[in-house]
mmCIF file of C-alpha atoms and ligand atoms in Angstrom:
data_model
loop_
_atom_site.group_PDB
_atom_site.id
_atom_site.type_symbol
_atom_site.label_atom_id
_atom_site.label_comp_id
_atom_site.label_asym_id
_atom_site.label_seq_id
_atom_site.Cartn_x
_atom_site.Cartn_y
_atom_site.Cartn_z
ATOM 1 C CA MET A 294 -22.214 -46.273 131.012
ATOM 2 C CA ARG A 295 -25.913 -45.398 131.196
ATOM 3 C CA LEU A 296 -26.166 -42.294 129.023
ATOM 4 C CA LEU A 297 -29.182 -39.993 128.754
ATOM 5 C CA VAL A 298 -29.219 -38.072 125.455
ATOM 6 C CA THR A 299 -31.599 -35.117 125.291
ATOM 7 C CA GLY A 300 -32.712 -34.015 121.816
ATOM 8 C CA GLY A 301 -31.632 -37.368 120.374
ATOM 9 C CA ALA A 302 -34.271 -37.288 117.618
ATOM 10 C CA GLY A 303 -32.952 -34.040 116.073
ATOM 11 C CA PHE A 304 -30.137 -33.556 113.583
ATOM 12 C CA ILE A 305 -26.973 -33.747 115.699
ATOM 13 C CA GLY A 306 -28.558 -35.909 118.404
ATOM 14 C CA THR A 307 -29.690 -38.544 115.874
ATOM 15 C CA ASN A 308 -26.206 -38.760 114.379
ATOM 16 C CA PHE A 309 -24.774 -38.972 117.913
ATOM 17 C CA VAL A 310 -27.093 -41.797 118.983
ATOM 18 C CA LEU A 311 -26.548 -43.833 115.786
ATOM 19 C CA ARG A 312 -22.793 -43.412 116.070
ATOM 20 C CA THR A 313 -22.590 -44.121 119.800
ATOM 21 C CA ALA A 314 -24.850 -47.187 119.525
ATOM 22 C CA ALA A 315 -22.468 -48.542 116.860
ATOM 23 C CA THR A 316 -19.151 -47.660 118.519
ATOM 24 C CA ARG A 317 -19.961 -48.157 122.227
ATOM 25 C CA PRO A 318 -21.810 -51.520 122.276
ATOM 26 C CA ASP A 319 -21.803 -51.792 126.083
ATOM 27 C CA TRP A 320 -23.354 -48.347 126.693
ATOM 28 C CA GLN A 321 -27.030 -48.164 127.636
ATOM 29 C CA LEU A 322 -28.684 -45.273 125.772
ATOM 30 C CA THR A 323 -31.882 -43.395 126.656
ATOM 31 C CA VAL A 324 -33.220 -40.541 124.517
ATOM 32 C CA LEU A 325 -35.456 -37.789 125.907
ATOM 33 C CA ASP A 326 -37.004 -35.760 123.090
ATOM 34 C CA ALA A 327 -40.103 -33.551 122.876
ATOM 35 C CA LEU A 328 -40.533 -34.385 119.153
ATOM 36 C CA THR A 329 -41.042 -30.795 118.098
ATOM 37 C CA TYR A 330 -41.235 -30.018 114.359
ATOM 38 C CA ALA A 331 -37.438 -30.672 114.356
ATOM 39 C CA GLY A 332 -37.535 -34.103 116.005
ATOM 40 C CA ASN A 333 -38.294 -37.353 114.196
ATOM 41 C CA ARG A 334 -38.539 -40.643 116.055
ATOM 42 C CA GLU A 335 -38.185 -42.601 112.793
ATOM 43 C CA ASN A 336 -34.555 -41.421 112.633
ATOM 44 C CA LEU A 337 -33.827 -43.919 115.412
ATOM 45 C CA ALA A 338 -35.793 -46.839 113.930
ATOM 46 C CA SER A 339 -32.629 -48.828 113.137
ATOM 47 C CA VAL A 340 -31.552 -48.754 116.814
ATOM 48 C CA ALA A 341 -35.042 -49.002 118.375
ATOM 49 C CA GLY A 342 -34.175 -52.299 120.094
ATOM 50 C CA ARG A 343 -31.028 -50.830 121.583
ATOM 51 C CA VAL A 344 -32.175 -47.345 122.706
ATOM 52 C CA ASP A 345 -34.935 -46.438 125.177
ATOM 53 C CA PHE A 346 -37.002 -43.566 123.851
ATOM 54 C CA VAL A 347 -38.919 -41.209 126.152
ATOM 55 C CA HIS A 348 -41.241 -38.624 124.619
ATOM 56 C CA GLY A 349 -41.074 -35.571 126.893
ATOM 57 C CA SER A 350 -39.619 -32.129 127.468
ATOM 58 C CA VAL A 351 -36.426 -31.125 129.236
ATOM 59 C CA ALA A 352 -38.513 -28.345 130.755
ATOM 60 C CA ASP A 353 -40.624 -30.968 132.583
ATOM 61 C CA ALA A 354 -38.987 -31.229 136.025
ATOM 62 C CA ASP A 355 -40.582 -34.598 136.922
ATOM 63 C CA VAL A 356 -39.567 -36.510 133.813
ATOM 64 C CA VAL A 357 -36.077 -34.994 133.927
ATOM 65 C CA ASP A 358 -35.636 -35.924 137.584
ATOM 66 C CA ARG A 359 -36.736 -39.524 136.978
ATOM 67 C CA LEU A 360 -34.437 -40.036 133.972
ATOM 68 C CA VAL A 361 -31.412 -38.324 135.502
ATOM 69 C CA ALA A 362 -31.782 -40.414 138.665
ATOM 70 C CA SER A 363 -31.329 -43.607 136.644
ATOM 71 C CA CYS A 364 -28.399 -42.612 134.375
ATOM 72 C CA ASP A 365 -24.672 -42.028 134.905
ATOM 73 C CA ALA A 366 -24.267 -39.062 132.554
ATOM 74 C CA VAL A 367 -26.298 -36.720 130.353
ATOM 75 C CA VAL A 368 -25.403 -35.267 126.950
ATOM 76 C CA HIS A 369 -27.703 -32.294 126.468
ATOM 77 C CA PHE A 370 -28.470 -31.532 122.789
ATOM 78 C CA ALA A 371 -32.162 -30.617 123.187
ATOM 79 C CA ALA A 372 -32.868 -27.065 122.075
ATOM 80 C CA GLU A 373 -34.787 -24.877 119.710
ATOM 81 C CA SER A 374 -32.010 -24.339 117.162
ATOM 82 C CA HIS A 375 -33.035 -22.036 114.302
ATOM 83 C CA ASN A 376 -32.186 -18.330 114.343
ATOM 84 C CA ASP A 377 -34.935 -17.337 111.893
ATOM 85 C CA ASN A 378 -37.574 -18.997 114.112
ATOM 86 C CA SER A 379 -36.212 -17.208 117.176
ATOM 87 C CA LEU A 380 -36.716 -13.873 115.420
ATOM 88 C CA ASP A 381 -40.312 -14.858 114.645
ATOM 89 C CA ASP A 382 -41.262 -16.214 118.112
ATOM 90 C CA PRO A 383 -38.617 -16.210 120.887
ATOM 91 C CA TRP A 384 -40.650 -17.929 123.639
ATOM 92 C CA PRO A 385 -39.967 -21.621 122.781
ATOM 93 C CA PHE A 386 -36.250 -20.739 122.869
ATOM 94 C CA LEU A 387 -36.526 -19.467 126.422
ATOM 95 C CA GLU A 388 -38.590 -22.447 127.540
ATOM 96 C CA SER A 389 -36.500 -25.241 125.975
ATOM 97 C CA ASN A 390 -33.030 -23.715 126.003
ATOM 98 C CA VAL A 391 -33.009 -21.763 129.275
ATOM 99 C CA ILE A 392 -35.630 -23.384 131.505
ATOM 100 C CA GLY A 393 -34.846 -26.852 130.073
ATOM 101 C CA THR A 394 -31.147 -26.458 130.919
ATOM 102 C CA TYR A 395 -32.055 -25.193 134.399
ATOM 103 C CA ARG A 396 -34.217 -28.298 135.011
ATOM 104 C CA LEU A 397 -31.371 -30.584 133.954
ATOM 105 C CA LEU A 398 -28.857 -28.724 136.114
ATOM 106 C CA GLU A 399 -31.052 -29.070 139.179
ATOM 107 C CA ALA A 400 -31.500 -32.795 138.509
ATOM 108 C CA VAL A 401 -27.787 -33.530 137.941
ATOM 109 C CA ARG A 402 -27.015 -31.500 141.057
ATOM 110 C CA ARG A 403 -29.572 -33.422 143.137
ATOM 111 C CA HIS A 404 -28.417 -36.836 141.902
ATOM 112 C CA ALA A 405 -24.665 -36.011 141.523
ATOM 113 C CA LYS A 406 -24.489 -37.014 137.839
ATOM 114 C CA ARG A 407 -22.176 -35.903 135.037
ATOM 115 C CA LEU A 408 -23.504 -33.404 132.432
ATOM 116 C CA HIS A 409 -22.097 -32.476 129.043
ATOM 117 C CA HIS A 410 -23.801 -29.345 127.728
ATOM 118 C CA ILE A 411 -23.877 -28.785 123.949
ATOM 119 C CA SER A 412 -23.660 -25.181 122.815
ATOM 120 C CA THR A 413 -22.763 -23.051 119.825
ATOM 121 C CA ASP A 414 -20.096 -20.593 118.678
ATOM 122 C CA GLU A 415 -22.918 -18.074 118.184
ATOM 123 C CA VAL A 416 -22.796 -17.200 121.891
ATOM 124 C CA TYR A 417 -19.647 -15.167 121.123
ATOM 125 C CA GLY A 418 -21.382 -12.839 118.640
ATOM 126 C CA ASP A 419 -19.653 -12.224 115.320
ATOM 127 C CA LEU A 420 -16.287 -11.192 113.843
ATOM 128 C CA GLU A 421 -15.454 -8.747 111.053
ATOM 129 C CA LEU A 422 -14.646 -10.424 107.724
ATOM 130 C CA ASP A 423 -11.033 -9.198 107.819
ATOM 131 C CA ASP A 424 -10.425 -9.785 111.549
ATOM 132 C CA PRO A 425 -7.461 -12.183 111.981
ATOM 133 C CA ALA A 426 -8.930 -13.292 115.348
ATOM 134 C CA ARG A 427 -10.930 -16.473 115.922
ATOM 135 C CA PHE A 428 -13.115 -17.341 118.925
ATOM 136 C CA THR A 429 -11.372 -19.041 121.870
ATOM 137 C CA GLU A 430 -12.651 -20.261 125.250
ATOM 138 C CA ASP A 431 -11.756 -16.789 126.641
ATOM 139 C CA THR A 432 -13.816 -14.758 124.144
ATOM 140 C CA PRO A 433 -16.546 -12.830 126.031
ATOM 141 C CA LEU A 434 -20.154 -13.884 125.407
ATOM 142 C CA ASN A 435 -21.889 -11.345 123.130
ATOM 143 C CA PRO A 436 -24.915 -13.002 121.489
ATOM 144 C CA SER A 437 -26.924 -11.289 118.739
ATOM 145 C CA SER A 438 -30.225 -13.174 118.285
ATOM 146 C CA PRO A 439 -32.866 -14.542 120.671
ATOM 147 C CA TYR A 440 -31.526 -18.045 119.801
ATOM 148 C CA SER A 441 -27.897 -17.252 120.611
ATOM 149 C CA ALA A 442 -28.930 -15.246 123.702
ATOM 150 C CA SER A 443 -30.862 -18.278 124.973
ATOM 151 C CA LYS A 444 -27.845 -20.539 124.383
ATOM 152 C CA ALA A 445 -25.511 -18.039 126.084
ATOM 153 C CA SER A 446 -27.947 -17.918 129.017
ATOM 154 C CA ALA A 447 -27.863 -21.701 129.292
ATOM 155 C CA ASP A 448 -24.037 -21.691 129.139
ATOM 156 C CA LEU A 449 -23.925 -19.161 131.986
ATOM 157 C CA LEU A 450 -26.273 -21.288 134.077
ATOM 158 C CA VAL A 451 -24.021 -24.342 133.571
ATOM 159 C CA ARG A 452 -20.906 -22.358 134.529
ATOM 160 C CA ALA A 453 -22.653 -20.996 137.641
ATOM 161 C CA TRP A 454 -23.846 -24.473 138.729
ATOM 162 C CA VAL A 455 -20.251 -25.729 138.357
ATOM 163 C CA ARG A 456 -18.827 -22.913 140.454
ATOM 164 C CA SER A 457 -21.539 -22.546 143.098
ATOM 165 C CA PHE A 458 -22.716 -26.133 143.517
ATOM 166 C CA GLY A 459 -19.733 -28.148 142.259
ATOM 167 C CA VAL A 460 -21.798 -29.781 139.514
ATOM 168 C CA ASN A 461 -19.690 -32.151 137.384
ATOM 169 C CA ALA A 462 -20.225 -30.575 133.963
ATOM 170 C CA THR A 463 -18.343 -29.828 130.755
ATOM 171 C CA LEU A 464 -19.426 -27.507 127.934
ATOM 172 C CA SER A 465 -18.689 -27.403 124.212
ATOM 173 C CA ASN A 466 -19.354 -24.642 121.698
ATOM 174 C CA CYS A 467 -19.307 -25.875 118.118
ATOM 175 C CA SER A 468 -19.415 -24.139 114.750
ATOM 176 C CA ASN A 469 -21.973 -24.770 111.950
ATOM 177 C CA ASN A 470 -22.669 -28.471 111.355
ATOM 178 C CA TYR A 471 -23.708 -30.151 108.112
ATOM 179 C CA GLY A 472 -24.535 -33.748 107.216
ATOM 180 C CA PRO A 473 -27.450 -36.227 107.039
ATOM 181 C CA TYR A 474 -30.708 -35.684 108.988
ATOM 182 C CA GLN A 475 -30.369 -31.865 109.141
ATOM 183 C CA HIS A 476 -33.732 -30.091 108.980
ATOM 184 C CA VAL A 477 -34.426 -28.439 105.606
ATOM 185 C CA GLU A 478 -34.889 -25.038 107.279
ATOM 186 C CA LYS A 479 -31.074 -24.825 107.646
ATOM 187 C CA PHE A 480 -28.853 -23.310 104.943
ATOM 188 C CA ILE A 481 -27.171 -26.333 103.324
ATOM 189 C CA PRO A 482 -30.151 -28.748 103.255
ATOM 190 C CA ARG A 483 -32.447 -25.902 102.164
ATOM 191 C CA GLN A 484 -30.259 -25.230 99.135
ATOM 192 C CA ILE A 485 -29.711 -28.938 98.300
ATOM 193 C CA THR A 486 -33.462 -29.592 98.389
ATOM 194 C CA ASN A 487 -34.152 -26.379 96.447
ATOM 195 C CA ILE A 488 -31.844 -27.575 93.684
ATOM 196 C CA LEU A 489 -33.368 -31.070 93.776
ATOM 197 C CA THR A 490 -36.855 -29.564 93.320
ATOM 198 C CA GLY A 491 -35.851 -27.117 90.562
ATOM 199 C CA VAL A 492 -35.765 -23.983 92.745
ATOM 200 C CA LYS A 493 -32.815 -21.575 92.807
ATOM 201 C CA PRO A 494 -30.705 -21.480 96.006
ATOM 202 C CA LYS A 495 -31.517 -18.425 98.125
ATOM 203 C CA LEU A 496 -28.761 -16.316 99.645
ATOM 204 C CA TYR A 497 -29.569 -13.809 102.385
ATOM 205 C CA GLY A 498 -28.317 -10.259 101.698
ATOM 206 C CA GLN A 499 -25.223 -10.360 99.498
ATOM 207 C CA GLY A 500 -24.248 -13.914 100.558
ATOM 208 C CA ARG A 501 -20.953 -12.728 102.012
ATOM 209 C CA ASN A 502 -21.502 -13.995 105.586
ATOM 210 C CA VAL A 503 -18.920 -16.553 106.684
ATOM 211 C CA ARG A 504 -19.585 -19.751 108.639
ATOM 212 C CA ASP A 505 -16.981 -22.258 109.919
ATOM 213 C CA TRP A 506 -18.361 -25.587 108.619
ATOM 214 C CA ILE A 507 -17.847 -28.941 110.361
ATOM 215 C CA HIS A 508 -19.247 -32.377 109.508
ATOM 216 C CA VAL A 509 -21.681 -33.602 112.165
ATOM 217 C CA ASP A 510 -19.634 -36.802 112.747
ATOM 218 C CA ASP A 511 -16.580 -34.695 113.598
ATOM 219 C CA HIS A 512 -18.680 -32.704 116.088
ATOM 220 C CA ASN A 513 -19.969 -35.884 117.689
ATOM 221 C CA ASP A 514 -16.503 -37.488 117.873
ATOM 222 C CA ALA A 515 -15.381 -34.370 119.746
ATOM 223 C CA VAL A 516 -18.345 -34.675 122.139
ATOM 224 C CA LEU A 517 -17.384 -38.288 122.901
ATOM 225 C CA ALA A 518 -13.739 -37.237 123.378
ATOM 226 C CA ILE A 519 -14.818 -34.577 125.909
ATOM 227 C CA LEU A 520 -17.186 -36.983 127.644
ATOM 228 C CA GLU A 521 -14.383 -39.540 128.006
ATOM 229 C CA ARG A 522 -11.297 -37.319 128.407
ATOM 230 C CA GLY A 523 -12.460 -33.738 129.142
ATOM 231 C CA ARG A 524 -11.758 -31.988 132.444
ATOM 232 C CA SER A 525 -14.743 -31.242 134.675
ATOM 233 C CA GLY A 526 -15.821 -27.601 134.678
ATOM 234 C CA GLU A 527 -14.092 -26.809 131.378
ATOM 235 C CA THR A 528 -15.393 -25.344 128.125
ATOM 236 C CA TYR A 529 -14.088 -26.666 124.785
ATOM 237 C CA LEU A 530 -14.528 -25.002 121.390
ATOM 238 C CA ILE A 531 -15.135 -27.437 118.512
ATOM 239 C CA GLY A 532 -14.238 -26.441 114.948
ATOM 240 C CA ALA A 533 -12.572 -27.923 111.870
ATOM 241 C CA ASP A 534 -11.014 -24.848 110.175
ATOM 242 C CA GLY A 535 -13.850 -24.802 107.638
ATOM 243 C CA GLU A 536 -14.434 -21.068 107.033
ATOM 244 C CA LEU A 537 -16.326 -20.329 103.800
ATOM 245 C CA ASP A 538 -18.776 -17.612 102.805
ATOM 246 C CA ASN A 539 -22.314 -18.561 101.846
ATOM 247 C CA ARG A 540 -21.696 -17.803 98.162
ATOM 248 C CA ALA A 541 -18.815 -20.286 98.136
ATOM 249 C CA ILE A 542 -21.042 -23.019 99.631
ATOM 250 C CA VAL A 543 -23.757 -22.375 97.028
ATOM 251 C CA ALA A 544 -21.120 -22.386 94.254
ATOM 252 C CA LEU A 545 -19.883 -25.798 95.456
ATOM 253 C CA LEU A 546 -23.417 -27.223 95.671
ATOM 254 C CA LEU A 547 -24.251 -25.970 92.160
ATOM 255 C CA GLU A 548 -21.058 -27.467 90.768
ATOM 256 C CA LEU A 549 -21.527 -30.814 92.557
ATOM 257 C CA MET A 550 -25.165 -30.964 91.412
ATOM 258 C CA GLY A 551 -24.428 -30.035 87.783
ATOM 259 C CA LYS A 552 -25.969 -26.546 87.665
ATOM 260 C CA ALA A 553 -24.602 -23.235 86.321
ATOM 261 C CA GLY A 554 -22.637 -21.178 88.850
ATOM 262 C CA ASP A 555 -24.966 -18.155 88.554
ATOM 263 C CA TRP A 556 -28.165 -20.153 89.205
ATOM 264 C CA PHE A 557 -29.050 -18.577 92.579
ATOM 265 C CA GLU A 558 -30.962 -15.559 93.885
ATOM 266 C CA LEU A 559 -30.316 -12.954 96.551
ATOM 267 C CA VAL A 560 -33.231 -12.549 99.007
ATOM 268 C CA SER A 561 -33.884 -10.156 101.900
ATOM 269 C CA ASP A 562 -31.390 -10.390 104.735
ATOM 270 C CA ARG A 563 -31.946 -11.864 108.223
ATOM 271 C CA PRO A 564 -32.313 -9.013 110.791
ATOM 272 C CA GLY A 565 -29.155 -8.730 112.908
ATOM 273 C CA HIS A 566 -27.428 -11.342 110.679
ATOM 274 C CA ASP A 567 -24.042 -12.297 112.206
ATOM 275 C CA LEU A 568 -21.232 -11.594 109.743
ATOM 276 C CA ARG A 569 -18.636 -14.230 110.538
ATOM 277 C CA TYR A 570 -17.913 -17.073 112.963
ATOM 278 C CA ALA A 571 -14.466 -18.687 113.304
ATOM 279 C CA ILE A 572 -13.252 -21.218 115.879
ATOM 280 C CA ASP A 573 -9.821 -21.861 117.356
ATOM 281 C CA SER A 574 -10.077 -25.459 118.612
ATOM 282 C CA SER A 575 -6.455 -25.781 119.870
ATOM 283 C CA LYS A 576 -7.500 -26.544 123.456
ATOM 284 C CA LEU A 577 -9.734 -29.469 122.469
ATOM 285 C CA ARG A 578 -7.063 -30.900 120.142
ATOM 286 C CA ALA A 579 -4.262 -30.558 122.718
ATOM 287 C CA GLU A 580 -6.218 -31.992 125.664
ATOM 288 C CA THR A 581 -8.145 -34.823 124.020
ATOM 289 C CA GLY A 582 -6.183 -35.629 120.833
ATOM 290 C CA TRP A 583 -9.331 -35.036 118.708
ATOM 291 C CA THR A 584 -8.842 -34.100 115.054
ATOM 292 C CA PRO A 585 -11.521 -33.772 112.357
ATOM 293 C CA ARG A 586 -11.751 -36.583 109.824
ATOM 294 C CA TYR A 587 -13.741 -34.628 107.183
ATOM 295 C CA GLN A 588 -11.253 -31.976 106.141
ATOM 296 C CA ASP A 589 -12.393 -31.968 102.516
ATOM 297 C CA ILE A 590 -15.717 -30.104 102.388
ATOM 298 C CA ARG A 591 -16.302 -31.276 98.792
ATOM 299 C CA ALA A 592 -16.293 -34.894 99.977
ATOM 300 C CA GLY A 593 -18.539 -34.057 102.948
ATOM 301 C CA LEU A 594 -21.016 -32.173 100.751
ATOM 302 C CA THR A 595 -21.007 -34.934 98.125
ATOM 303 C CA GLN A 596 -22.000 -37.450 100.827
ATOM 304 C CA THR A 597 -24.647 -35.043 102.175
ATOM 305 C CA ILE A 598 -26.141 -34.382 98.713
ATOM 306 C CA SER A 599 -26.404 -38.160 98.130
ATOM 307 C CA TRP A 600 -28.198 -38.601 101.435
ATOM 308 C CA TYR A 601 -30.841 -35.958 100.532
ATOM 309 C CA ARG A 602 -31.190 -37.409 97.015
ATOM 310 C CA ASP A 603 -31.888 -40.828 98.548
ATOM 311 C CA HIS A 604 -34.231 -39.644 101.341
ATOM 312 C CA GLU A 605 -36.870 -37.482 99.694
ATOM 313 C CA ASP A 606 -39.563 -39.184 101.807
ATOM 314 C CA TRP A 607 -37.747 -37.953 104.899
ATOM 315 C CA TRP A 608 -37.735 -34.269 103.871
ATOM 316 C CA ALA A 609 -40.606 -33.635 101.411
ATOM 317 C CA GLY A 610 -43.290 -32.842 104.027
ATOM 318 C CA ALA A 611 -41.017 -30.647 106.132
ATOM 319 C CA LYS A 612 -39.837 -28.863 102.985
ATOM 320 C CA ALA A 613 -43.370 -27.799 102.041
ATOM 321 C CA ARG A 614 -44.087 -26.492 105.561
ATOM 322 C CA THR A 615 -40.711 -24.744 105.855
ATOM 323 C CA GLU A 616 -40.978 -22.946 102.522
ATOM 324 C CA GLN A 617 -44.449 -21.719 103.507
ATOM 325 C CA THR A 618 -42.870 -20.086 106.588
ATOM 326 C CA TYR A 619 -40.020 -18.616 104.538
ATOM 327 C CA ARG A 620 -42.533 -17.141 102.061
ATOM 328 C CA ARG A 621 -44.281 -15.420 104.977
ATOM 329 C CA LEU A 622 -40.921 -14.063 106.218
ATOM 330 C CA GLY A 623 -40.027 -12.874 102.686
ATOM 331 C CA ARG A 624 -36.932 -15.076 102.510
HETATM 332 P P1 LIG B 1132 -32.434 -29.696 115.871
HETATM 333 O O1 LIG B 1132 -33.367 -28.549 115.891
HETATM 334 O O2 LIG B 1132 -32.230 -30.452 114.609
HETATM 335 O O3 LIG B 1132 -32.857 -30.772 116.980
HETATM 336 C C1 LIG B 1132 -33.264 -30.395 118.260
HETATM 337 C C2 LIG B 1132 -33.935 -31.606 118.925
HETATM 338 O O4 LIG B 1132 -34.284 -31.223 120.267
HETATM 339 C C3 LIG B 1132 -35.223 -32.062 118.230
HETATM 340 O O5 LIG B 1132 -35.274 -33.473 118.173
HETATM 341 C C4 LIG B 1132 -36.325 -31.518 119.143
HETATM 342 O O6 LIG B 1132 -37.508 -32.303 119.098
HETATM 343 C C5 LIG B 1132 -35.656 -31.575 120.491
HETATM 344 N N1 LIG B 1132 -36.204 -30.626 121.462
HETATM 345 C C6 LIG B 1132 -36.482 -29.311 121.289
HETATM 346 N N2 LIG B 1132 -37.004 -28.785 122.420
HETATM 347 C C7 LIG B 1132 -37.024 -29.799 123.337
HETATM 348 C C8 LIG B 1132 -37.452 -29.903 124.680
HETATM 349 N N3 LIG B 1132 -37.967 -28.845 125.340
HETATM 350 N N4 LIG B 1132 -37.317 -31.082 125.316
HETATM 351 C C9 LIG B 1132 -36.805 -32.173 124.672
HETATM 352 N N5 LIG B 1132 -36.425 -32.143 123.387
HETATM 353 C C10 LIG B 1132 -36.526 -30.974 122.724
HETATM 354 O O7 LIG B 1132 -31.052 -29.100 116.417
HETATM 355 P P2 LIG B 1132 -29.553 -29.549 116.137
HETATM 356 O O8 LIG B 1132 -29.036 -28.783 114.982
HETATM 357 O O9 LIG B 1132 -29.471 -31.016 116.160
HETATM 358 O O10 LIG B 1132 -28.837 -28.938 117.437
HETATM 359 C C11 LIG B 1132 -28.635 -29.733 118.606
HETATM 360 C C12 LIG B 1132 -27.854 -28.931 119.623
HETATM 361 O O11 LIG B 1132 -26.601 -28.543 119.068
HETATM 362 C C13 LIG B 1132 -28.537 -27.641 120.065
HETATM 363 O O12 LIG B 1132 -28.302 -27.466 121.436
HETATM 364 C C14 LIG B 1132 -27.832 -26.562 119.249
HETATM 365 O O13 LIG B 1132 -27.845 -25.320 119.936
HETATM 366 C C15 LIG B 1132 -26.425 -27.134 119.185
HETATM 367 N N6 LIG B 1132 -25.605 -26.709 118.046
HETATM 368 C C16 LIG B 1132 -26.070 -26.843 116.763
HETATM 369 C C17 LIG B 1132 -25.246 -26.494 115.698
HETATM 370 C C18 LIG B 1132 -25.692 -26.660 114.268
HETATM 371 O O14 LIG B 1132 -24.984 -26.237 113.356
HETATM 372 N N7 LIG B 1132 -26.824 -27.269 113.995
HETATM 373 C C19 LIG B 1132 -23.963 -25.984 115.944
HETATM 374 C C20 LIG B 1132 -23.526 -25.853 117.280
HETATM 375 C C21 LIG B 1132 -24.362 -26.233 118.312
HETATM 376 O O1 LIG B 1133 -31.877 -19.817 102.954
HETATM 377 C C1 LIG B 1133 -30.905 -19.400 103.591
HETATM 378 N N1 LIG B 1133 -30.028 -18.559 102.986
HETATM 379 C C2 LIG B 1133 -28.925 -18.056 103.612
HETATM 380 O O2 LIG B 1133 -28.151 -17.290 103.012
HETATM 381 C C3 LIG B 1133 -30.651 -19.790 104.966
HETATM 382 C C4 LIG B 1133 -31.609 -20.710 105.688
HETATM 383 C C5 LIG B 1133 -29.538 -19.287 105.590
HETATM 384 N N2 LIG B 1133 -28.693 -18.439 104.941
HETATM 385 C C6 LIG B 1133 -27.469 -17.979 105.629
HETATM 386 C C7 LIG B 1133 -27.599 -17.456 107.023
HETATM 387 C C8 LIG B 1133 -26.252 -17.809 107.638
HETATM 388 O O3 LIG B 1133 -25.293 -16.833 107.252
HETATM 389 O O4 LIG B 1133 -26.626 -19.138 105.735
HETATM 390 C C9 LIG B 1133 -25.881 -19.132 106.959
HETATM 391 C C10 LIG B 1133 -26.230 -20.359 107.784
HETATM 392 O O5 LIG B 1133 -27.588 -20.218 108.190
HETATM 393 P P1 LIG B 1133 -28.318 -21.288 109.162
HETATM 394 O O6 LIG B 1133 -28.241 -22.642 108.558
HETATM 395 O O7 LIG B 1133 -29.639 -20.737 109.521
HETATM 396 O O8 LIG B 1133 -27.311 -21.327 110.391
HETATM 397 P P2 LIG B 1133 -26.795 -20.214 111.456
HETATM 398 O O9 LIG B 1133 -27.771 -19.124 111.617
HETATM 399 O O10 LIG B 1133 -25.380 -19.878 111.090
HETATM 400 O O11 LIG B 1133 -26.833 -21.125 112.800
HETATM 401 C C11 LIG B 1133 -26.391 -22.496 112.750
HETATM 402 O O12 LIG B 1133 -25.111 -22.661 113.294
HETATM 403 C C12 LIG B 1133 -24.975 -22.516 114.680
HETATM 404 C C13 LIG B 1133 -27.363 -23.431 113.460
HETATM 405 O O13 LIG B 1133 -28.657 -23.271 112.904
HETATM 406 C C14 LIG B 1133 -27.376 -23.178 114.932
HETATM 407 O O14 LIG B 1133 -28.210 -24.106 115.594
HETATM 408 C C15 LIG B 1133 -25.983 -23.333 115.449
HETATM 409 O O15 LIG B 1133 -25.964 -22.967 116.787
#
């Protein structure tokens, strides 16, 4: 297998490349990454001899065509991924997430290659806190933010290229990931690094919004299961039954890091803030046999806290820049 991984220097992509390099020794891996503020080539230093790295954008038709021509399959992680940034400046989201996906689709169509497109549960909008329903593959797309609208747009392009041009593609929509190498702009690493630097965790609004947490390794195992056993043209929802509100996550972090339970502050809310996400992953489990290995969030968070404790060099610079942006946004 010659696999092209887009966005392989970001959070989920890095974990995917490290894991795949270790578990699939005969696969040839190439990473295409634009190295935006969220990408870090050093993440892949331990596999540098084993992985070809190309610095470039998925929105660049020439580089995409050349790389797709010489692979068997593409796993497409590359995207602008942070909701707060998309509310500040939507354009990079349109360029990377929509135009970038279009460029890849045209290349896999031209060269008849397999594509697995990585997407998010946010494309389905949000649920009420007391709604017994969870998202399924049949839930209508109803995105709220420029980020989720750009991901929903990309999903629609993939579905259209499957139907109209017979492109060999699968899609997955996953819930909120946590684990090592996640950028400190995101909720869990922001709060861990706040606590490590003596700053109170910051909850948007009243902290009652619910996310369905999954460890990044469980997400990536599901991606490999779909790549190897998924049916062409199908969408699979990925989730690990990890619903918790943001207050509960902060309470766990404070407890695991030895701080008082009331040591947090409420800050101004995100405009249009989705209330709740929840995934029904029955289809994925039934068709591929995938099950999550991290079902104990305390154990997953303990491992994640240790990683941030041990890798201050990795996050200190990004932390300073990120908190400057948050101060400007009043959050
Ligand atoms: P991230 O922001 O940590 O990493 C994104 C990577 O893509 C970075 O390395 C960046 O340099 C690269 N990139 C951005 N624009 C690019 C471009 N035009 N060309 C090439 N590379 C580019 O994001 P992440 O959290 O690792 O998310 C990866 C994918 O998973 C995204 O598609 C995201 O929508 C999806 N997803 C994320 C989550 C989550 O909880 N983080 C959940 C579900 C789905
Ligand atoms: O400081 C904070 N305080 C806070 O209360 C931050 C950064 C976030 N929050 C809240 C907002 C959300 O309710 O925490 C929750 C999680 O926030 P994010 O980490 O920004 O994630 P979210 O907006 O839910 O989107 C994430 O999951 C789906 C990823 O960033 C997306 O890439 C993925 O598609």
